[in-house]
Short mmCIF file of C-alpha atoms in Angstrom, two decimals:
data_model
loop_
_atom_site.label_atom_id
_atom_site.label_comp_id
_atom_site.label_asym_id
_atom_site.label_seq_id
_atom_site.Cartn_x
_atom_site.Cartn_y
_atom_site.Cartn_z
CA MET A 1 -50.56 14.88 16.97
CA PHE A 2 -50.03 15.71 13.52
CA GLY A 3 -53.65 15.91 12.70
CA SER A 4 -53.87 19.37 11.70
CA TYR A 5 -50.88 19.46 9.84
CA GLU A 6 -51.16 19.07 6.24
CA PHE A 7 -47.47 17.68 4.80
CA ASP A 8 -46.23 19.11 1.67
CA TRP A 9 -43.21 17.96 0.20
CA SER A 10 -43.33 20.09 -2.92
CA SER A 11 -40.43 22.31 -2.24
CA ILE A 12 -38.11 19.75 -2.17
CA PRO A 13 -37.84 18.57 -5.73
CA GLY A 14 -37.20 21.77 -7.04
CA SER A 15 -33.98 22.39 -4.41
CA LEU A 16 -32.68 19.19 -4.86
CA THR A 17 -29.73 20.99 -6.86
CA PHE A 18 -29.11 23.61 -3.89
CA LEU A 19 -29.58 20.57 -1.40
CA GLY A 20 -26.73 18.84 -3.14
CA GLN A 21 -24.71 21.37 -3.01
CA GLY A 22 -25.14 21.79 0.79
CA LEU A 23 -24.15 18.19 1.05
CA MET A 24 -21.13 18.65 -0.99
CA VAL A 25 -20.14 21.14 1.47
CA SER A 26 -20.86 18.89 4.34
CA LEU A 27 -18.73 16.11 2.85
CA GLU A 28 -15.71 18.41 1.87
CA ILE A 29 -15.84 19.87 5.49
CA THR A 30 -15.85 16.26 6.49
CA ALA A 31 -13.11 15.22 4.57
CA LEU A 32 -10.79 18.18 5.74
CA ALA A 33 -11.52 17.20 9.48
CA ILE A 34 -10.51 13.65 8.89
CA VAL A 35 -7.25 14.67 7.38
CA ALA A 36 -6.81 17.39 9.68
CA GLY A 37 -7.77 15.18 12.65
CA ILE A 38 -5.88 12.26 11.80
CA VAL A 39 -2.69 14.39 11.02
CA TRP A 40 -2.90 16.37 13.97
CA GLY A 41 -4.36 13.73 16.29
CA THR A 42 -1.41 11.52 15.35
CA LEU A 43 1.39 14.60 16.35
CA LEU A 44 -0.98 14.99 20.11
CA ALA A 45 -1.16 11.04 20.44
CA MET A 46 2.78 10.91 20.16
CA ALA A 47 3.10 14.15 22.29
CA ARG A 48 0.80 12.34 24.98
CA LEU A 49 2.64 9.52 25.13
CA SER A 50 6.17 11.20 25.12
CA SER A 51 8.53 10.99 28.15
CA ILE A 52 9.11 14.63 27.52
CA LYS A 53 6.83 15.62 30.44
CA PRO A 54 5.58 19.33 29.51
CA LEU A 55 5.10 17.85 26.02
CA ALA A 56 2.93 15.47 27.47
CA TRP A 57 0.87 17.54 29.96
CA ALA A 58 0.27 20.31 27.04
CA ALA A 59 -1.26 17.71 24.82
CA ALA A 60 -3.19 16.22 27.76
CA ALA A 61 -4.40 19.41 28.61
CA TYR A 62 -5.61 19.92 24.97
CA VAL A 63 -7.32 16.64 24.26
CA ASN A 64 -9.25 17.14 27.87
CA LEU A 65 -10.03 20.69 26.98
CA PHE A 66 -11.90 20.13 23.89
CA ARG A 67 -13.64 17.03 25.05
CA ALA A 68 -15.24 18.55 27.57
CA ILE A 69 -16.55 21.23 25.41
CA PRO A 70 -19.76 21.27 23.35
CA LEU A 71 -18.84 21.45 19.82
CA VAL A 72 -21.02 24.22 19.18
CA MET A 73 -19.74 26.54 21.51
CA VAL A 74 -15.94 25.84 19.62
CA LEU A 75 -17.39 26.56 16.55
CA LEU A 76 -19.18 29.88 17.89
CA TRP A 77 -15.84 30.75 19.27
CA PHE A 78 -14.08 30.24 16.33
CA PHE A 79 -16.54 32.23 14.08
CA LEU A 80 -17.49 35.24 16.50
CA ILE A 81 -14.23 35.75 18.69
CA VAL A 82 -11.23 34.48 17.12
CA PRO A 83 -11.74 36.24 13.88
CA LYS A 84 -11.93 39.71 15.82
CA PHE A 85 -9.04 39.06 17.92
CA LEU A 86 -7.15 37.98 14.95
CA GLU A 87 -8.26 41.17 13.29
CA SER A 88 -6.69 43.29 15.85
CA PHE A 89 -4.00 41.36 16.45
CA LEU A 90 -2.42 40.86 13.22
CA GLY A 91 -3.65 43.92 12.20
CA LEU A 92 -5.72 42.55 9.16
CA PRO A 93 -7.79 45.23 7.31
CA PRO A 94 -11.16 45.18 8.31
CA GLY A 95 -13.71 43.49 6.32
CA SER A 96 -11.07 40.46 5.47
CA ASP A 97 -13.98 37.65 6.16
CA VAL A 98 -11.74 34.97 8.18
CA ARG A 99 -14.72 33.86 10.10
CA LEU A 100 -15.43 30.42 8.07
CA ALA A 101 -11.76 29.73 7.88
CA SER A 102 -11.62 30.09 11.42
CA ALA A 103 -14.92 27.97 11.94
CA MET A 104 -13.31 25.30 9.97
CA ILE A 105 -10.21 25.49 11.89
CA GLY A 106 -11.98 25.24 15.19
CA PHE A 107 -13.97 21.98 13.84
CA ALA A 108 -10.62 20.45 12.84
CA LEU A 109 -9.01 21.34 16.04
CA PHE A 110 -12.13 19.88 18.05
CA GLU A 111 -12.27 16.57 15.95
CA SER A 112 -8.52 16.12 16.32
CA ALA A 113 -8.89 15.76 20.17
CA TYR A 114 -11.01 12.60 19.50
CA TYR A 115 -8.78 11.55 16.83
CA ALA A 116 -5.85 11.64 19.19
CA GLU A 117 -7.38 9.59 21.72
CA ILE A 118 -8.21 6.84 19.41
CA ILE A 119 -4.68 7.13 17.87
CA ARG A 120 -3.36 6.83 21.45
CA ALA A 121 -5.01 3.57 21.96
CA GLY A 122 -4.05 2.04 18.51
CA ILE A 123 0.12 3.30 19.42
CA GLN A 124 -0.34 1.64 22.80
CA SER A 125 -1.77 -1.50 21.05
CA VAL A 126 1.61 -2.27 19.18
CA PRO A 127 3.98 -4.27 21.53
CA LYS A 128 6.36 -2.21 23.23
CA GLY A 129 9.19 -5.03 21.49
CA GLN A 130 8.17 -3.52 18.26
CA LEU A 131 9.66 -0.27 18.95
CA ALA A 132 12.25 -1.99 20.73
CA ALA A 133 13.40 -4.12 17.77
CA ALA A 134 13.26 -1.09 15.50
CA HIS A 135 15.62 0.93 17.46
CA ALA A 136 18.06 -2.15 17.76
CA LEU A 137 18.15 -2.08 14.11
CA GLY A 138 19.49 1.30 14.19
CA MET A 139 16.31 3.18 13.31
CA SER A 140 15.84 6.63 14.95
CA TYR A 141 12.68 7.09 16.88
CA PRO A 142 10.85 9.13 13.95
CA GLN A 143 12.07 6.17 11.45
CA ALA A 144 10.32 3.61 14.05
CA MET A 145 7.03 5.23 14.55
CA LEU A 146 6.95 6.00 10.75
CA HIS A 147 7.74 2.67 9.69
CA VAL A 148 7.01 0.11 12.14
CA VAL A 149 4.78 1.22 14.93
CA LEU A 150 2.14 3.29 13.44
CA PRO A 151 1.06 0.95 10.08
CA GLN A 152 0.55 -1.56 12.70
CA ALA A 153 -1.64 0.98 14.73
CA PHE A 154 -3.48 2.58 12.05
CA ARG A 155 -4.44 -1.07 10.92
CA ASN A 156 -5.59 -2.17 14.24
CA MET A 157 -7.48 1.58 14.20
CA VAL A 158 -9.27 1.28 10.90
CA PRO A 159 -12.73 0.55 12.21
CA LEU A 160 -12.26 3.07 14.81
CA LEU A 161 -11.43 5.96 12.75
CA LEU A 162 -14.05 5.16 10.34
CA THR A 163 -16.95 5.04 12.87
CA GLN A 164 -15.44 8.67 14.21
CA ALA A 165 -15.62 9.73 10.35
CA ILE A 166 -19.20 8.86 10.74
CA ILE A 167 -19.66 10.84 14.05
CA LEU A 168 -17.70 13.64 12.43
CA PHE A 169 -19.77 13.74 9.52
CA GLN A 170 -23.05 14.38 11.44
CA ASP A 171 -21.27 16.75 13.69
CA THR A 172 -20.97 18.91 10.32
CA SER A 173 -24.51 20.03 10.62
CA LEU A 174 -23.58 22.06 13.63
CA VAL A 175 -21.42 24.38 11.05
CA TYR A 176 -24.87 26.07 10.75
CA VAL A 177 -24.30 28.23 13.57
CA SER A 178 -21.45 29.75 11.08
CA ALA A 179 -23.92 30.49 8.43
CA LEU A 180 -22.28 28.08 6.12
CA ALA A 181 -24.49 26.67 3.73
CA ASP A 182 -23.78 22.84 4.53
CA PHE A 183 -26.49 20.12 4.19
CA PHE A 184 -28.54 20.84 7.19
CA GLY A 185 -27.84 24.81 6.79
CA ALA A 186 -29.31 24.30 3.01
CA ALA A 187 -32.49 22.38 3.89
CA TYR A 188 -32.99 25.04 6.80
CA LYS A 189 -32.81 27.61 4.27
CA VAL A 190 -35.41 25.77 1.91
CA GLY A 191 -37.61 25.22 4.56
CA ASP A 192 -37.25 28.58 5.68
CA ARG A 193 -38.37 30.37 2.38
CA ASP A 194 -40.88 28.38 1.83
CA GLY A 195 -43.02 28.22 5.25
CA ARG A 196 -41.86 23.99 5.07
CA LEU A 197 -39.41 23.60 7.78
CA VAL A 198 -40.91 20.48 9.21
CA GLU A 199 -40.75 18.71 6.01
CA LEU A 200 -37.26 20.06 4.97
CA VAL A 201 -36.03 19.27 8.75
CA LEU A 202 -37.22 15.34 8.41
CA PHE A 203 -35.78 15.24 4.98
CA ALA A 204 -32.49 16.30 5.82
CA GLY A 205 -32.97 13.58 8.77
CA ALA A 206 -33.70 10.78 6.92
CA VAL A 207 -30.73 11.64 4.42
CA TYR A 208 -28.44 11.88 7.31
CA PHE A 209 -29.97 8.53 8.56
CA VAL A 210 -29.77 6.70 5.10
CA LEU A 211 -25.52 7.57 4.70
CA CYS A 212 -24.47 7.41 8.22
CA PHE A 213 -26.68 3.87 8.62
CA ALA A 214 -25.06 2.84 5.21
CA ALA A 215 -21.84 3.90 6.06
CA SER A 216 -21.60 2.11 9.46
CA GLN A 217 -22.97 -1.37 7.93
CA ALA A 218 -20.02 -1.10 5.73
CA VAL A 219 -17.48 -0.11 8.30
CA ARG A 220 -19.10 -3.61 10.26
CA HIS A 221 -18.92 -5.48 7.14
CA PHE A 222 -15.12 -4.68 6.70
CA GLN A 223 -14.55 -5.09 10.29
CA GLN A 224 -15.76 -8.93 10.27
CA ARG A 225 -13.67 -9.34 7.06
CA LEU A 226 -10.60 -7.98 9.05
CA GLN A 227 -11.25 -10.22 11.67
CA ARG A 228 -11.45 -13.39 9.38
CA ALA A 229 -8.31 -12.27 8.06
CA MET B 1 34.88 -5.79 21.80
CA ILE B 2 32.52 -5.34 24.25
CA THR B 3 33.50 -3.86 27.87
CA ILE B 4 31.15 -3.44 30.93
CA ASP B 5 32.44 -1.67 33.43
CA LYS B 6 30.81 -1.15 37.20
CA VAL B 7 27.45 -0.77 35.34
CA SER B 8 24.38 -0.08 38.12
CA LYS B 9 21.00 0.54 37.39
CA HIS B 10 17.48 1.12 39.46
CA TYR B 11 14.06 1.75 39.01
CA GLY B 12 13.30 3.97 41.67
CA ASN B 13 14.53 2.41 44.90
CA PHE B 14 14.44 -1.18 43.03
CA GLN B 15 18.09 -1.81 42.08
CA VAL B 16 18.38 -4.20 39.10
CA LEU B 17 22.05 -4.13 38.33
CA THR B 18 24.84 -3.74 41.15
CA ASP B 19 28.23 -3.06 39.50
CA CYS B 20 28.45 -5.60 36.52
CA SER B 21 31.77 -5.77 35.14
CA THR B 22 32.50 -8.06 32.48
CA HIS B 23 34.08 -8.13 28.81
CA VAL B 24 33.69 -9.97 25.47
CA ASN B 25 36.79 -10.26 23.43
CA LYS B 26 36.48 -10.37 19.61
CA GLY B 27 35.23 -13.59 18.48
CA GLU B 28 34.18 -14.92 21.82
CA VAL B 29 31.01 -16.18 22.87
CA VAL B 30 29.81 -15.48 26.10
CA VAL B 31 26.59 -16.80 27.90
CA VAL B 32 24.69 -15.31 30.46
CA CYS B 33 22.67 -17.34 32.63
CA GLY B 34 20.99 -17.06 36.21
CA PRO B 35 17.30 -17.64 37.40
CA SER B 36 14.58 -15.33 36.14
CA GLY B 37 14.85 -11.62 37.77
CA SER B 38 18.65 -11.90 37.90
CA GLY B 39 18.90 -9.17 35.63
CA LYS B 40 20.58 -10.92 32.75
CA SER B 41 17.95 -9.48 30.28
CA THR B 42 18.63 -5.96 31.53
CA LEU B 43 22.21 -6.29 31.12
CA ILE B 44 22.47 -7.52 27.68
CA LYS B 45 20.00 -4.54 26.84
CA CYS B 46 22.12 -1.90 28.61
CA VAL B 47 24.68 -3.06 25.89
CA ASN B 48 23.24 -1.33 23.12
CA GLY B 49 21.53 1.27 25.04
CA LEU B 50 17.89 0.25 24.68
CA GLU B 51 17.81 0.16 28.58
CA PRO B 52 19.60 3.07 30.00
CA PHE B 53 22.01 2.86 32.91
CA GLN B 54 22.88 5.46 35.97
CA GLN B 55 26.26 4.17 36.76
CA GLY B 56 29.23 2.60 35.01
CA ASP B 57 29.70 2.36 31.24
CA ILE B 58 29.78 0.13 28.59
CA HIS B 59 32.17 0.08 25.72
CA VAL B 60 31.31 -1.57 22.10
CA ASN B 61 34.47 -1.19 19.94
CA GLY B 62 35.90 1.58 21.89
CA THR B 63 32.38 3.77 21.72
CA SER B 64 30.87 4.60 24.96
CA VAL B 65 27.08 3.48 25.44
CA GLY B 66 26.59 5.97 28.19
CA ALA B 67 28.24 9.00 27.23
CA ALA B 68 25.33 11.83 26.31
CA LYS B 69 27.12 12.59 22.86
CA THR B 70 26.81 8.89 21.67
CA ASN B 71 24.96 8.41 18.90
CA LEU B 72 23.09 5.43 20.04
CA SER B 73 21.15 4.57 16.74
CA LYS B 74 24.55 4.75 14.48
CA LEU B 75 25.93 2.11 17.15
CA ARG B 76 23.25 0.17 17.29
CA ALA B 77 23.00 -0.10 13.25
CA HIS B 78 25.88 -2.48 13.82
CA VAL B 79 25.01 -4.58 17.18
CA GLY B 80 22.82 -7.18 15.89
CA MET B 81 20.03 -8.01 18.48
CA VAL B 82 17.55 -11.38 18.72
CA PHE B 83 14.99 -10.93 20.98
CA GLN B 84 12.87 -13.40 22.90
CA HIS B 85 9.60 -12.89 20.79
CA PHE B 86 11.31 -12.68 17.70
CA GLU B 87 9.69 -8.98 17.14
CA LEU B 88 10.01 -9.40 13.29
CA PHE B 89 7.37 -6.73 11.94
CA PRO B 90 4.03 -8.25 10.93
CA HIS B 91 2.91 -6.02 8.69
CA MET B 92 5.97 -6.70 6.22
CA THR B 93 6.89 -9.42 4.06
CA ILE B 94 9.90 -11.35 5.22
CA ARG B 95 12.10 -9.95 2.48
CA ASP B 96 10.80 -6.15 3.66
CA ASN B 97 11.70 -7.20 7.05
CA LEU B 98 15.02 -8.01 5.89
CA THR B 99 15.56 -5.04 4.12
CA LEU B 100 13.97 -2.22 5.87
CA ALA B 101 16.63 -1.13 8.18
CA GLN B 102 19.44 -1.59 5.45
CA VAL B 103 17.69 0.87 3.46
CA LYS B 104 16.68 3.29 6.04
CA VAL B 105 19.43 3.02 8.09
CA LEU B 106 22.49 2.13 6.38
CA LYS B 107 20.96 4.06 2.93
CA ARG B 108 21.75 0.64 0.98
CA ASP B 109 20.10 0.63 -2.35
CA LYS B 110 16.74 -1.70 -2.59
CA ASP B 111 18.26 -4.33 -4.65
CA GLU B 112 21.42 -4.52 -2.67
CA ALA B 113 19.43 -4.82 0.18
CA ALA B 114 17.09 -7.20 -1.00
CA GLU B 115 20.18 -9.59 -2.22
CA LYS B 116 22.02 -9.33 0.83
CA GLY B 117 18.76 -10.02 2.62
CA LEU B 118 18.01 -13.31 0.60
CA TYR B 119 21.73 -14.29 1.13
CA PHE B 120 21.26 -14.51 5.06
CA LEU B 121 17.77 -15.70 4.58
CA ASP B 122 19.12 -18.62 2.51
CA ARG B 123 21.88 -19.01 4.96
CA VAL B 124 19.34 -20.04 7.91
CA GLY B 125 17.62 -22.02 5.27
CA LEU B 126 14.48 -19.68 4.67
CA LYS B 127 14.99 -18.51 1.12
CA ALA B 128 12.00 -20.09 -0.11
CA HIS B 129 9.57 -18.03 2.27
CA ALA B 130 11.12 -14.43 1.38
CA HIS B 131 7.36 -13.54 0.03
CA LYS B 132 5.46 -14.85 3.16
CA PHE B 133 4.35 -12.66 5.96
CA PRO B 134 5.87 -13.41 9.68
CA GLY B 135 2.62 -14.86 10.76
CA GLN B 136 2.73 -17.80 8.37
CA LEU B 137 5.86 -18.83 9.74
CA SER B 138 6.61 -20.98 12.74
CA GLY B 139 8.06 -19.58 15.65
CA GLY B 140 11.59 -21.22 15.15
CA GLN B 141 11.32 -19.83 11.52
CA GLN B 142 10.36 -16.45 12.75
CA GLN B 143 13.39 -16.38 14.91
CA ARG B 144 15.68 -17.68 12.15
CA VAL B 145 14.57 -14.66 10.02
CA ALA B 146 14.92 -12.32 12.92
CA ILE B 147 18.72 -13.80 12.91
CA ALA B 148 18.97 -12.95 9.48
CA ARG B 149 17.75 -9.53 9.32
CA ALA B 150 20.36 -8.65 12.22
CA LEU B 151 23.21 -10.21 10.23
CA ALA B 152 22.33 -8.61 7.17
CA MET B 153 23.26 -5.32 8.68
CA ASP B 154 26.60 -6.65 9.06
CA PRO B 155 26.90 -6.42 12.86
CA ILE B 156 30.40 -6.69 14.57
CA CYS B 157 29.01 -8.61 17.30
CA MET B 158 25.57 -10.32 18.10
CA LEU B 159 23.26 -9.79 21.18
CA PHE B 160 20.71 -12.77 22.00
CA ASP B 161 18.06 -12.24 24.40
CA GLU B 162 16.82 -15.65 25.51
CA PRO B 163 16.17 -16.59 21.59
CA THR B 164 14.92 -20.05 22.49
CA SER B 165 12.50 -19.28 25.30
CA ALA B 166 9.51 -18.47 23.30
CA LEU B 167 9.79 -21.65 21.19
CA ASP B 168 8.15 -24.83 21.18
CA PRO B 169 11.06 -27.51 22.10
CA GLU B 170 11.10 -29.10 18.69
CA MET B 171 11.79 -25.51 16.99
CA ILE B 172 14.72 -24.91 19.75
CA ASN B 173 17.29 -27.01 17.92
CA GLU B 174 16.96 -25.12 14.49
CA VAL B 175 17.68 -21.82 16.02
CA LEU B 176 20.60 -23.45 18.38
CA ASP B 177 21.85 -24.63 14.96
CA VAL B 178 21.95 -21.60 13.19
CA MET B 179 23.70 -19.68 16.32
CA THR B 180 26.35 -22.43 16.62
CA GLU B 181 27.32 -22.04 13.06
CA LEU B 182 27.52 -18.31 13.66
CA ALA B 183 29.66 -18.96 16.70
CA GLN B 184 32.04 -21.31 14.65
CA GLU B 185 32.33 -18.29 12.11
CA GLY B 186 33.97 -16.43 14.87
CA MET B 187 31.19 -14.09 15.40
CA THR B 188 31.25 -12.15 18.73
CA MET B 189 27.94 -13.12 20.44
CA MET B 190 26.57 -12.68 23.91
CA CYS B 191 23.71 -14.70 24.75
CA VAL B 192 21.32 -14.61 27.48
CA THR B 193 20.09 -18.10 27.32
CA HIS B 194 19.12 -21.33 29.52
CA GLU B 195 20.19 -23.65 27.11
CA MET B 196 23.08 -25.26 29.01
CA GLY B 197 23.81 -27.94 26.42
CA PHE B 198 24.50 -24.88 23.73
CA ALA B 199 26.89 -23.11 26.46
CA LYS B 200 28.84 -26.43 26.97
CA ARG B 201 29.30 -26.93 23.13
CA VAL B 202 29.78 -23.23 21.86
CA ALA B 203 30.46 -20.55 24.65
CA HIS B 204 33.94 -19.75 25.71
CA ARG B 205 33.04 -18.14 28.87
CA VAL B 206 29.87 -18.22 31.20
CA ILE B 207 28.41 -15.51 33.35
CA PHE B 208 26.04 -16.47 35.92
CA MET B 209 24.00 -13.64 37.36
CA ASP B 210 21.71 -13.65 40.46
CA HIS B 211 19.99 -10.64 41.97
CA GLY B 212 21.70 -8.09 39.43
CA LYS B 213 24.94 -9.13 40.22
CA ILE B 214 27.53 -11.25 38.21
CA VAL B 215 28.35 -13.79 40.71
CA GLU B 216 30.90 -16.07 38.22
CA ASP B 217 32.31 -14.96 35.16
CA ASP B 218 34.47 -18.36 34.36
CA SER B 219 35.63 -20.34 31.52
CA LYS B 220 32.82 -22.80 30.43
CA GLU B 221 35.08 -25.50 31.71
CA ALA B 222 35.94 -24.17 34.83
CA PHE B 223 32.03 -23.07 35.10
CA PHE B 224 30.29 -26.55 34.64
CA ALA B 225 33.22 -28.44 36.59
CA ASN B 226 33.31 -26.46 39.53
CA PRO B 227 31.16 -23.80 39.85
CA ARG B 228 32.59 -21.27 42.73
CA SER B 229 29.36 -19.80 44.32
CA GLU B 230 26.64 -21.78 46.12
CA ARG B 231 23.91 -20.43 44.30
CA ALA B 232 25.39 -21.32 40.91
CA GLN B 233 25.62 -24.47 41.99
CA GLN B 234 21.98 -24.69 42.87
CA PHE B 235 20.99 -23.48 39.73
CA LEU B 236 23.37 -25.93 37.64
CA ALA B 237 21.85 -28.94 39.61
CA LYS B 238 18.45 -27.93 39.00
CA ILE B 239 18.93 -27.22 35.35
CA LEU B 240 20.91 -30.36 34.82
CA GLN B 241 18.67 -32.80 36.70
CA HIS B 242 16.40 -32.95 33.49
#
């Protein structure tokens, strides 16, 4: 099927700096979304497990909503619609560009829904008696969660959290819809400029594969070590 | 010290406790026994408010457990509790298990807390294990650490919820010995246990529960010599046969 196509990889070496910058953007977005996802996801998970019903329902609605919508759509909303709405609502002067920040926030909010589910399972994996024992020693609920339940929950969750981080890294490629020069966006731009889209997209795919495969192998290795310990 | 006054509790339609009243005086050791499902564990968990109840009230050292304005955390900080499954914190060393609540709840400084923790660890004969994690200790050792952890908070009374039920037989005595010593020092204790030998040796009073009700509440001499209810007679006959 490639019989008539002549591969030409020559535009890649000269663009490596630009592509490297794109990769850094991807990694930055990943790191930001992991931190935001774990913090916001932990709060969502605790809300879902709360005995205060409206809080639990609100958190469940949030998680179910974001898990039932394609990521690319969330990104577009936060890129196109939310900034416009904010502009008119907050009376921002026209021209103040909040689109990228908005898209980033959308990304973090989306990923938090997935983190919330992982963290909820992690919290539930800690025996109930641990919370009772912490309470019996006079600890308040926040103290008991912070010092007793969450440390154990996170320990149980480490492999899942890392796996989710790898998925999240792949998901960052979708931010190209917000015209952000992430790794995939950068590769696309170079390919478009030089008329070598096929090569650049293949190259980008290979890089994603190598990074993600290596990371998932590392997680597996780590998991086995954890099980032996 | 502990006054339980007409406490009732239900989950939906299921009545767990019905009209339970009793008291534990300062320095008294009260053993609560009865068949499984009789509500004895639930009752003892009501004493420090781990289980909420719908009717009646419990006073610990004059503080109402049921009143909405009571700061339960503050109350629990001075009511020691020991659980069936030890519930040591597995992600911390023994030393940290002993100091965590002292530092976070009683706001003691770290050194003072560690000193106090190690003192009680020594009392239960496990000082050499301070650096270990709970998973490295036997069940009996873990339960002794759990007792030391509770004692480090300077409790005004101790609640034991089946402290030896999850232990292998050869480890039961090491835990009962610690409890006996504690009782002899005059600690106010309420113990849910099936260990009738312990009750005979150490208890001042025995409470017998069945179907969520307190059926007998008597001195140990009266209870063992002449249980009044048929249900308690049957229970004792079954337990003491072996």
